[in-house]
CSV table of C-alpha atoms in Angstrom, one decimal:
chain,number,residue,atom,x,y,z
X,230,UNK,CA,-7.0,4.3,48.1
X,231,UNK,CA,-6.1,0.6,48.2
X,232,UNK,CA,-10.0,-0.2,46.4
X,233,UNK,CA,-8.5,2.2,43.6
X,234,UNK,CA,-4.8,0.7,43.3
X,235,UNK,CA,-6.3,-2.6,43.4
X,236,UNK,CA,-8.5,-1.4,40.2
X,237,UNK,CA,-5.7,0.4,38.8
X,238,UNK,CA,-3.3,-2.7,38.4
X,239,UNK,CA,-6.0,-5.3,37.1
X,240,UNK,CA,-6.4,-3.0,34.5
X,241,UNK,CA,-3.2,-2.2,33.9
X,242,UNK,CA,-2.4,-5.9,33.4
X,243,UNK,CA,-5.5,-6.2,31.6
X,244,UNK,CA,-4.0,-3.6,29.1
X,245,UNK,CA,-1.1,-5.0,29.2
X,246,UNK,CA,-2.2,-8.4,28.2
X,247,UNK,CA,-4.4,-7.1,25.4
X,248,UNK,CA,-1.7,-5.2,23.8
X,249,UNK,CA,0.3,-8.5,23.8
X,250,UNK,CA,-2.6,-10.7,22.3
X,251,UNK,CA,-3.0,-8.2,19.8
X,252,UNK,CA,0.5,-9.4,18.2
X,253,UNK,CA,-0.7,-12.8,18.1
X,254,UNK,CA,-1.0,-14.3,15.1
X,255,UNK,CA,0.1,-14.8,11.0
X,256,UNK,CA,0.6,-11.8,9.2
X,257,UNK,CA,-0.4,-13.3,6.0
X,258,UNK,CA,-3.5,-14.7,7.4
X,259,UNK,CA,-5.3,-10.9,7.8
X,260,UNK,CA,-8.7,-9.8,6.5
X,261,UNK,CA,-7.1,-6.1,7.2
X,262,UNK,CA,-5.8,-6.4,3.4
X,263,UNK,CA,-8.6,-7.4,1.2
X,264,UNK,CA,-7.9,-8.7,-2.3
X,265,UNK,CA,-11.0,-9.7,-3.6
X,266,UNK,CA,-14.7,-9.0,-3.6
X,267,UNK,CA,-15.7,-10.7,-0.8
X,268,UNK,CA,-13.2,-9.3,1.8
X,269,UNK,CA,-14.2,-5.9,0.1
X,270,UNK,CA,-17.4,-6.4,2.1
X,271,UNK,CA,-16.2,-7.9,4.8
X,272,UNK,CA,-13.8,-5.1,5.2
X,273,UNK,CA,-16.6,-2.6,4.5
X,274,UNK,CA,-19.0,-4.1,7.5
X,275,UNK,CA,-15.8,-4.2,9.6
X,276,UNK,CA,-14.9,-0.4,9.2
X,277,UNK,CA,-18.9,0.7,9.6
X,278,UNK,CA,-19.1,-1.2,12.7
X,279,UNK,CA,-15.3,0.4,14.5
X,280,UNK,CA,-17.3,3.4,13.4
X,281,UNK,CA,-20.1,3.0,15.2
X,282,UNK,CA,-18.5,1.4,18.2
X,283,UNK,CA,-16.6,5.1,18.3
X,284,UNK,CA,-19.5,7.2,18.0
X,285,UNK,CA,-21.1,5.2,21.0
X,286,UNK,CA,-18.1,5.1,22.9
X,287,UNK,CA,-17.2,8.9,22.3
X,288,UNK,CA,-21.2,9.9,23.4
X,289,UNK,CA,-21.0,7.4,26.6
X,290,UNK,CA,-17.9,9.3,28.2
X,291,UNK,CA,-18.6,12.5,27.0
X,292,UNK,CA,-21.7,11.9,29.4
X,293,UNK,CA,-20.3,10.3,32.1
X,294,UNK,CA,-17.2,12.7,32.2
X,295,UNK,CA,-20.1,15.6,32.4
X,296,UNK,CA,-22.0,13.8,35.2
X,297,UNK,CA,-18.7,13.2,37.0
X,298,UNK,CA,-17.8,16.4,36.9
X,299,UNK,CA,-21.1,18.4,37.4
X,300,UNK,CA,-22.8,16.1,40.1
X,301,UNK,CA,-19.4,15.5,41.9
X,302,UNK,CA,-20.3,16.0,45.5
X,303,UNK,CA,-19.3,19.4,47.1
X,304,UNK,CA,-18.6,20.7,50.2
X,305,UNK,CA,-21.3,21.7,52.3
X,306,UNK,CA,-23.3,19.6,49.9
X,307,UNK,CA,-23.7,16.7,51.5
X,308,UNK,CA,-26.5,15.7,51.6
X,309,UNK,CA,-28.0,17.2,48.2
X,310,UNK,CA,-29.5,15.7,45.7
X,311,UNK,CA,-29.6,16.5,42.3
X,312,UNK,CA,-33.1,16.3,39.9
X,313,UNK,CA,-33.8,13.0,39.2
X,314,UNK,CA,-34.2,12.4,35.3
X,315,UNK,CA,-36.5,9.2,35.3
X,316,UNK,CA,-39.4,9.1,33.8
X,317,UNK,CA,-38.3,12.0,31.2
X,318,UNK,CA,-40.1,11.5,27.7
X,319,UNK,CA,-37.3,12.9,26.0
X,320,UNK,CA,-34.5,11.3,27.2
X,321,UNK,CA,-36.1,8.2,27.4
X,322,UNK,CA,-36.7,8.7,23.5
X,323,UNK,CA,-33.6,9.8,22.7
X,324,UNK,CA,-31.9,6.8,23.9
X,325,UNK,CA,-34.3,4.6,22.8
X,326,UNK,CA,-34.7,5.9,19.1
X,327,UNK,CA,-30.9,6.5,18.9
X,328,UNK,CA,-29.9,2.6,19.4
X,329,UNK,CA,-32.9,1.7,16.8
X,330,UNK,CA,-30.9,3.8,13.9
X,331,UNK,CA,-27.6,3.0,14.8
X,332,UNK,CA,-28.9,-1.0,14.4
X,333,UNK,CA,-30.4,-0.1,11.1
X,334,UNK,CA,-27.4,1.5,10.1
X,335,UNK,CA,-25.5,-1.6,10.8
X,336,UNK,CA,-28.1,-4.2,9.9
X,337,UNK,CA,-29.0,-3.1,6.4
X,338,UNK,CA,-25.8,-3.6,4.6
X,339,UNK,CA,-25.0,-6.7,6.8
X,340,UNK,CA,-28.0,-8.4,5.6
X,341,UNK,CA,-27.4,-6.9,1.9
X,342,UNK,CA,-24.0,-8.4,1.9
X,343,UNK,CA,-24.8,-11.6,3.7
X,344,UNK,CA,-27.4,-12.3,0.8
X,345,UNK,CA,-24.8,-11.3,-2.0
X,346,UNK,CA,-22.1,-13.1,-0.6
X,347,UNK,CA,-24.4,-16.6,-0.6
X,348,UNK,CA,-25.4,-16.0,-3.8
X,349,UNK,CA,-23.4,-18.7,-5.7
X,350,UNK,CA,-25.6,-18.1,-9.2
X,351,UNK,CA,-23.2,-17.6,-12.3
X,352,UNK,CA,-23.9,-14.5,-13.7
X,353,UNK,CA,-25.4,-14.6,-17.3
X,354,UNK,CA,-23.7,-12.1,-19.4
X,355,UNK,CA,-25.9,-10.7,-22.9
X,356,UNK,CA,-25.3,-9.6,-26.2
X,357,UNK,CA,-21.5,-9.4,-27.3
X,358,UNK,CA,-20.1,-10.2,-24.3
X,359,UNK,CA,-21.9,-13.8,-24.1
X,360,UNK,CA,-20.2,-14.8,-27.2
X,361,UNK,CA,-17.2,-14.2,-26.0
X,362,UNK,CA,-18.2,-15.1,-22.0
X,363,UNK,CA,-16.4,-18.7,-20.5
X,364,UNK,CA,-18.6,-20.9,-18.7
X,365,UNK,CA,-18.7,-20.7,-14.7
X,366,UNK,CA,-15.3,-22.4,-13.4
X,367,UNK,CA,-16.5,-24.8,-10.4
X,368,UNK,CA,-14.7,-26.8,-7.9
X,369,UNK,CA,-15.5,-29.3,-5.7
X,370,UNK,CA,-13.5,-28.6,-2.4
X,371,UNK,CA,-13.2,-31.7,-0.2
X,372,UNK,CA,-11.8,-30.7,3.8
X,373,UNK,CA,-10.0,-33.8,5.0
X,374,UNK,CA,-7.8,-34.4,8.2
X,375,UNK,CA,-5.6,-32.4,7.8
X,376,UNK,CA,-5.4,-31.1,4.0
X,377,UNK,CA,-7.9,-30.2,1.0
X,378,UNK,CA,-8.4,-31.6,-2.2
X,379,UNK,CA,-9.5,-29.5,-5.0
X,380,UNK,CA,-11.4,-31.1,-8.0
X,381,UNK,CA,-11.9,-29.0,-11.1
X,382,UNK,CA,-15.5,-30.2,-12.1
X,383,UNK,CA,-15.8,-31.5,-15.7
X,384,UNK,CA,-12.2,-30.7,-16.5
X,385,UNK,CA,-10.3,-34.1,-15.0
X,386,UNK,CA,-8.0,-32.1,-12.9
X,387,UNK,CA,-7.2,-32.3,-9.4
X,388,UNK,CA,-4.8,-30.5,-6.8
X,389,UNK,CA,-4.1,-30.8,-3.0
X,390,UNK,CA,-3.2,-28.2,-1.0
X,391,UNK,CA,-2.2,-25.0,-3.5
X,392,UNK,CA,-5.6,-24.3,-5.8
X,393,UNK,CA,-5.0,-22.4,-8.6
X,394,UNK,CA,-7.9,-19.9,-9.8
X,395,UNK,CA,-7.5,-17.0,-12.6
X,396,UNK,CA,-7.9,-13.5,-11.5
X,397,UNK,CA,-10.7,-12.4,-13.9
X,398,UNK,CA,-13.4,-13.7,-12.4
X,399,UNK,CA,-15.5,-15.5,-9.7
X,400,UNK,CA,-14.6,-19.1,-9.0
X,401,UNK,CA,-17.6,-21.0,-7.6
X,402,UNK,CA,-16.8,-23.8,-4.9
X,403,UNK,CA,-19.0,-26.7,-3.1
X,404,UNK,CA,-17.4,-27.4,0.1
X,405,UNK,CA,-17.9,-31.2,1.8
X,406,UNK,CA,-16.0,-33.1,4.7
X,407,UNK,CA,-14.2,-36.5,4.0
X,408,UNK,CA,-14.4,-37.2,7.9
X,409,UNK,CA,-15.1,-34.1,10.5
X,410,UNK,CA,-16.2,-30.6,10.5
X,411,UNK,CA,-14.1,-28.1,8.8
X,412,UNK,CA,-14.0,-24.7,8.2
X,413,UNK,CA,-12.5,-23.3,4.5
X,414,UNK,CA,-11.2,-20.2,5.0
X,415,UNK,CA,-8.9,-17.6,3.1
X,416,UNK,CA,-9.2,-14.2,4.9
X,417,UNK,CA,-7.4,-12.0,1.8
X,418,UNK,CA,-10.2,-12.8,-0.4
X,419,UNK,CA,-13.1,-14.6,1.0
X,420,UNK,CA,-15.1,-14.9,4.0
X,421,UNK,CA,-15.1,-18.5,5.7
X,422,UNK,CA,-18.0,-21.1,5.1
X,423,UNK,CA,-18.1,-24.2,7.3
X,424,UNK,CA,-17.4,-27.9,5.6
X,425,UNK,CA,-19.7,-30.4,7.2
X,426,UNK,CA,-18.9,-34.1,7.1
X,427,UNK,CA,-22.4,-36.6,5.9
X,428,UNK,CA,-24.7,-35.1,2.7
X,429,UNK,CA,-24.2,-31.6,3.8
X,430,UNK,CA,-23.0,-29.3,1.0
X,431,UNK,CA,-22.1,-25.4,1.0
X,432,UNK,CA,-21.1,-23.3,-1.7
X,433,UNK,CA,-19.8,-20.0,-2.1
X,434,UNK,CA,-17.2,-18.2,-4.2
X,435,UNK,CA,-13.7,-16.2,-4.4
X,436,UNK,CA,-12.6,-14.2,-6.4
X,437,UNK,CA,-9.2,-12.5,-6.5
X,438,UNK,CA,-8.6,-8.9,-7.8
X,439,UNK,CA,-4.7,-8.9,-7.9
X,440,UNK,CA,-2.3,-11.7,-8.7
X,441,UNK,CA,-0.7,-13.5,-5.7
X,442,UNK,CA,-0.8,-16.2,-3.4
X,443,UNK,CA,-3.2,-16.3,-0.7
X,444,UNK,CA,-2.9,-18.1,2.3
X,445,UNK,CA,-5.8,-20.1,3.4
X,446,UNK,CA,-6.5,-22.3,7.0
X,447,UNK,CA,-8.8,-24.2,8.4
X,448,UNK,CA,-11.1,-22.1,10.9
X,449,UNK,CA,-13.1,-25.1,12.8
X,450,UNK,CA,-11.4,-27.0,15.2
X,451,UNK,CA,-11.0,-30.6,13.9
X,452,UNK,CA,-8.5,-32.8,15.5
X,453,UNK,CA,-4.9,-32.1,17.0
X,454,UNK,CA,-3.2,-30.5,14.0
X,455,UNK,CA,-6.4,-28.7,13.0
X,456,UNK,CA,-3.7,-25.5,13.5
X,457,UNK,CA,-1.5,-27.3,10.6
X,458,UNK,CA,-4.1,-27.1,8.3
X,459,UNK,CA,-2.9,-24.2,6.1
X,460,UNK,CA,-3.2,-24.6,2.4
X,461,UNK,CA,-2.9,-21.7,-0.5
X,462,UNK,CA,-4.8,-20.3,-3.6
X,463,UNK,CA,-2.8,-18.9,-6.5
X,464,UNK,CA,-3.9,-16.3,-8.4
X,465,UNK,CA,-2.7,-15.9,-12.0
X,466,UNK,CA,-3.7,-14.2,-15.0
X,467,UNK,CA,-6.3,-15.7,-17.2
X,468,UNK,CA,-4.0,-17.1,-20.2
X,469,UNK,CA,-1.5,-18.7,-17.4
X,470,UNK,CA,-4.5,-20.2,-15.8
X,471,UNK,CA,-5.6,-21.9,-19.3
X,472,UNK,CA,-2.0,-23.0,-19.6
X,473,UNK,CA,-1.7,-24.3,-16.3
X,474,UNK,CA,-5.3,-26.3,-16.4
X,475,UNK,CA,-4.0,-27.4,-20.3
X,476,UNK,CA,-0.4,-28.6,-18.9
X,477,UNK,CA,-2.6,-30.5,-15.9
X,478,UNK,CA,-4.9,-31.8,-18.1
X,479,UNK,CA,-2.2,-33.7,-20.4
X,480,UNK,CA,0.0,-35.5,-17.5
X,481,UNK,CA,1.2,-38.3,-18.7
X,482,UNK,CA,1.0,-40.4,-15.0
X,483,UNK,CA,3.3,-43.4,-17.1
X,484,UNK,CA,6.1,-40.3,-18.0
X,485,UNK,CA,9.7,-41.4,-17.0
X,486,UNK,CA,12.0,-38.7,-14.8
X,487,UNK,CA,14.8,-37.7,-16.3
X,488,UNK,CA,17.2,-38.8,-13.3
X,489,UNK,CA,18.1,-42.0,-12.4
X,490,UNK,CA,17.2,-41.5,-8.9
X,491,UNK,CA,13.8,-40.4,-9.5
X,492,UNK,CA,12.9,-43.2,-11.5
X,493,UNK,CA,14.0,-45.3,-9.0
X,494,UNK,CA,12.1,-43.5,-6.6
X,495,UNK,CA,9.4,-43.9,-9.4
X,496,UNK,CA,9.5,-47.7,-8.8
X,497,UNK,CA,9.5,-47.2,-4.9
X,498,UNK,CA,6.5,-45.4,-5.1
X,499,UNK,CA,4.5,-47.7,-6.2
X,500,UNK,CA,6.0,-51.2,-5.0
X,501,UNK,CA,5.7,-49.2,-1.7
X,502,UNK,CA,1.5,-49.0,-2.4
X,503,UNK,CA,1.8,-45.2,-2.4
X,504,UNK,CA,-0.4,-44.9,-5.3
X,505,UNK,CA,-3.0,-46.7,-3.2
X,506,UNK,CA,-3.5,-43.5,-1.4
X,507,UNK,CA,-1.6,-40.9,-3.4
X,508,UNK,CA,-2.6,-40.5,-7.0
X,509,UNK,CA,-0.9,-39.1,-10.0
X,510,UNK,CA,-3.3,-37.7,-12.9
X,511,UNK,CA,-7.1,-37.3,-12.5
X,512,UNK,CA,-7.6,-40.2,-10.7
X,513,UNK,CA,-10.7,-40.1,-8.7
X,514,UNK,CA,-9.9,-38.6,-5.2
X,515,UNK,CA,-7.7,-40.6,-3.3
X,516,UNK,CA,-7.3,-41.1,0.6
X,517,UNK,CA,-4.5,-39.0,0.4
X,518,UNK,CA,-3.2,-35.8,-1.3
X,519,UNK,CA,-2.9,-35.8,-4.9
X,520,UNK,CA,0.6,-35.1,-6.1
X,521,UNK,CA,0.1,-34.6,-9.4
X,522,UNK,CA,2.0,-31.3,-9.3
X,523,UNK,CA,4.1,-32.0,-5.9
X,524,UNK,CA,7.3,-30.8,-7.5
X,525,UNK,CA,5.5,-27.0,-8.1
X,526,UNK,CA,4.2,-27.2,-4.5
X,527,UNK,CA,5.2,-23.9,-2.1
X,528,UNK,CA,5.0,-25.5,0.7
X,529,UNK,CA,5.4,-29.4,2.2
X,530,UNK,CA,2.4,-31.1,3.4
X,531,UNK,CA,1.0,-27.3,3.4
X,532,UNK,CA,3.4,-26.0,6.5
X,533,UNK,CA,7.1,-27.6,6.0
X,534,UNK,CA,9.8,-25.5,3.3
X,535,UNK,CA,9.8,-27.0,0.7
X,536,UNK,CA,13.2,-29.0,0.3
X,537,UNK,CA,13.9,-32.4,0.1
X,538,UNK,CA,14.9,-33.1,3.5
X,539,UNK,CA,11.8,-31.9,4.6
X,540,UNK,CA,10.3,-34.0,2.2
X,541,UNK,CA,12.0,-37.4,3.3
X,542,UNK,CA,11.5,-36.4,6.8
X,543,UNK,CA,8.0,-36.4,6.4
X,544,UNK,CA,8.2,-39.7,4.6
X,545,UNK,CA,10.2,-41.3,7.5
X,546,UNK,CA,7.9,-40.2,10.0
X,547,UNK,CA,4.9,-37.9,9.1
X,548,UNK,CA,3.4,-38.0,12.9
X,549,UNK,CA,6.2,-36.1,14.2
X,550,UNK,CA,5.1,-33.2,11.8
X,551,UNK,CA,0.9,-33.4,12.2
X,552,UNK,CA,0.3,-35.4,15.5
X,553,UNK,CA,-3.0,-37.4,14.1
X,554,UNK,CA,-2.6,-37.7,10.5
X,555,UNK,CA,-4.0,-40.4,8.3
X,556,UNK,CA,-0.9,-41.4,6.7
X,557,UNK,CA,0.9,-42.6,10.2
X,558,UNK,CA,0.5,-46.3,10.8
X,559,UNK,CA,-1.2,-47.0,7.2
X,560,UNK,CA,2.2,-47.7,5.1
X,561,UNK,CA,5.1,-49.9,5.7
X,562,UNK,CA,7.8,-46.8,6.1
X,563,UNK,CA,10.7,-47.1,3.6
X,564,UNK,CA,14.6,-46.7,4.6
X,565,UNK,CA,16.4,-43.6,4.3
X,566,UNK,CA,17.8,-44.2,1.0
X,567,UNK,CA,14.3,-45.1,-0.4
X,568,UNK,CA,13.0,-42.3,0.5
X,569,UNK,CA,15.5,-39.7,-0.5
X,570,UNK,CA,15.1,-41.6,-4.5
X,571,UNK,CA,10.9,-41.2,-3.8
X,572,UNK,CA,11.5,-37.5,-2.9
X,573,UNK,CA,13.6,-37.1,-6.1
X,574,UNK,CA,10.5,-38.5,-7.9
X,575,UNK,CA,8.2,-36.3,-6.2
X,576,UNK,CA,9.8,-33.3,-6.6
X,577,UNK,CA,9.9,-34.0,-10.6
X,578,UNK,CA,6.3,-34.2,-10.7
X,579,UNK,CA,6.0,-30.3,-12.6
X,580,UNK,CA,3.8,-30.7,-15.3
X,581,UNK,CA,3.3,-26.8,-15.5
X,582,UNK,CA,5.7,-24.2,-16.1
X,583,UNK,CA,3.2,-22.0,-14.2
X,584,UNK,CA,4.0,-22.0,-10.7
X,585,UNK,CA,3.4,-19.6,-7.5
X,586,UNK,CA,6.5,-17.9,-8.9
X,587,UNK,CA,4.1,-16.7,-11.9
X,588,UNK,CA,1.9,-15.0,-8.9
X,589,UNK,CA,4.0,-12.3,-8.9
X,590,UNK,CA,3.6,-11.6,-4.8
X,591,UNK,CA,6.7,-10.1,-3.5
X,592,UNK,CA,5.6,-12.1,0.1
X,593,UNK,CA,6.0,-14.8,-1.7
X,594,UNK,CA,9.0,-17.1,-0.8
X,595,UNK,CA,10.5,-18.8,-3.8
X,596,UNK,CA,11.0,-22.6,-3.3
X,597,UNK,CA,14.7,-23.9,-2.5
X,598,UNK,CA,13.8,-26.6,-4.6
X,599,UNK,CA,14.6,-23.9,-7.6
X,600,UNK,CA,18.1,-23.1,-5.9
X,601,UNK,CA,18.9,-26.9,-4.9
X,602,UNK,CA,18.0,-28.0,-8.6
X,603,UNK,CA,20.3,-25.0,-9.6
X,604,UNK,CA,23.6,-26.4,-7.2
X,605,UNK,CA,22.5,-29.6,-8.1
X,606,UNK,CA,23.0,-28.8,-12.4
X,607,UNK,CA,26.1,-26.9,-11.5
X,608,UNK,CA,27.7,-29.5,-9.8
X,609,UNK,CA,26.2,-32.0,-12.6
X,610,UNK,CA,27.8,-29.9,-15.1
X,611,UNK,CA,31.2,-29.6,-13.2
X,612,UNK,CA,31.3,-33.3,-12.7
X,613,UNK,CA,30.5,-34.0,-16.4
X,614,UNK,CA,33.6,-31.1,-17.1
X,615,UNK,CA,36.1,-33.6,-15.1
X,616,UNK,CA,35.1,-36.5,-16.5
X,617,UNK,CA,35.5,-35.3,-19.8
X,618,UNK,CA,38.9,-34.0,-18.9
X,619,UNK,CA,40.3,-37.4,-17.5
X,620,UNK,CA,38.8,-39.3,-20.6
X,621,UNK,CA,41.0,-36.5,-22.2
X,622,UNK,CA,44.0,-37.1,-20.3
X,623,UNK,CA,43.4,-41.0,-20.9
X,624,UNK,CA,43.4,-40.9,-24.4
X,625,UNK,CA,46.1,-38.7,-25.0
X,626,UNK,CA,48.5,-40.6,-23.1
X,627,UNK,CA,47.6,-44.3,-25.4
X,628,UNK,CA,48.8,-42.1,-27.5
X,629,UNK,CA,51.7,-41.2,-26.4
């Protein structure tokens, strides 16, 4: 009796502890919701093989629950001993011929979609709709410790961290490695390919059936915030993709912000050397993110809210947010006022009226930024409503 407690509670606390582990996790970071072709067949391959898992499981205890309850020992019985089955042609057969087809069951489509899913060869469309077809959109993914940089191949664009691809279809990517293994991964839409640091290039492609934004995250351990290395695509329609590539493709790197701080912040920037790590434009890529578009960015430094004390915090001191980045030690850290004006510039930097918002993904949370900017005009607008009212006041009475 105590041999069966004894098994009873290990697995009750092995039950336990599975059905806790089982809530681990993101929600948005699931391949249970496939958006795109790839996690289609993943999701396929993943369904055939619970399926089969079942079938085996249900057969196995159907069996044993039989044998349990046919050969239990009897009284008066003691000693009996029921016909042994070894050496049976048929049995052995059956469960020999029944593991075979179950294997070929699984195997065939795995190795149809394993061949289909590597297959990064453009389709060429014929007759009317090759007039009308758009060449194959490629980008050139670079995995780096701890963000990604995304370079739009022959159309002098570059992103860090939220990659924007249209929904219509396939968008072809090389993966490489700026400094360790890496794994590029974005489970709604894709499988996961590995990015491997020296020559070594993979490619492989997404493609997105609905509009939204897709969490992606690095799924190789590479250093001690390879957990922090979450980035996002952004699926829009066709036409807002050719406006957003359009609107990223004219930056003007030399524009002027509007506000006073920003331009300050403008003139920190690069007095500080931040443009010797952190370009603006097409430049080729950098040794840090580009922030080209920083100011339409979801998220800060891919896992922070975006908001500008998030922003400045990261500034003052980036290790306390990703233990082992490449940006600690390498820059002579500004003062708090400094880098409240250099947030103000970065969070200008929207070339694009096309944002995440334009996603249209209801688990999408909008940016502060949008409600701070909002306070912020509202209390611009009050202020310039006072002002105008003393210089009101003032001039009536030199009247008087």
């Amino acid at each position: 009796m105590k041999g069966w407690m004894g098994r009873f509670r290990a697995l009750f606390l092995l039950g336990g502890l599975a059905l806790v582990l089982s809530g681990c996790g993101n929600p948005y970071l699931s391949a249970l919701q496939p958006k795109g072709e790839g996690s289609d067949m993943i999701m396929d391959l993943m369904i055939l093989s619970i399926v089969i898992m079942l079938f085996v499981f249900l057969v196995v205890m159907a069996i044993y629950v039989f044998v349990l309850v046919k050969f239990r020992q009897k009284k008066g019985q003691e000693d009996y001993i029921p016909k042994q089955v070894e050496g049976n042609r048929v049995l052995e057969t059956i469960w020999t011929v029944i593991p075979i087809i179950l294997l070929l069951i699984l195997a065939v489509p795995t190795v149809q979609y394993t061949f289909a899913l590597s297959d990064t060869t453009p389709e060429t469309p014929e007759g009317e709709e090759a007039e009308n077809a758009e060449e194959a959109l490629w980008i050139d993914v670079t995995g780096k410790q701890f963000w990604w940089n995304f370079d739009y191949r022959d159309k002098n664009v570059q992103t860090s961290q939220d990659l924007y691809i249209p929904t219509d279809r396939r968008v072809y990517i090389k993966l490489s490695s700026g400094d360790v293994i890496h794994s590029f991964w974005v489970p709604a839409i894709s499988g996961k390919m590995d990015v491997n640091p020296g020559k070594n290039e993979n490619e492989m492609f997404i493609q997105a059936d609905e509009e939204g934004v897709y969490w992606g995250h690095c799924a190789e351990f590479c250093g001690p915030s390879h957990s922090l290395m979450d980035f996002r695509i952004v699926a829009v329609s066709p036409g807002e993709f050719d406006q957003w590539l359009s609107d990223m493709q004219n930056v003007d790197p030399e524009a002027e912000p509007e506000s006073e701080s920003a331009r300050e912040g403008k003139k920190l920037f690069s007095e500080n050397s931040c443009l010797g790590c952190h370009a603006v434009g097409s430049s080729p890529a950098m040794m840090g993110p580009n922030v080209t578009n920083f100011g339409d960015r979801s998220k800060v430094a891919g896992i922070l809210d975006y908001n500008k004390d998030n922003i400045v915090s990261w500034i003052l001191d980036p290790e306390q947010h990703k233990p082992g980045n490449q940006m600690t030690g390498n820059y002579t850290v500004p003062s708090k006022e400094d880098a409240e004006k250099i947030a103000d510039y970065l969070m200008s930097l929207s070339p694009s009226k096309i944002g995440p918002d334009d996603a249209k993904d209801d688990d999408y949370i909008k940016p502060q930024k949008d409600e701070e900017s909002d306070n912020k005009n509202e209390n611009e607008e009050n202020n310039e409503a006072e002002d105008s009212d003393e210089n009101t006041n003032e001039q009536q009475s030199e009247e008087e």
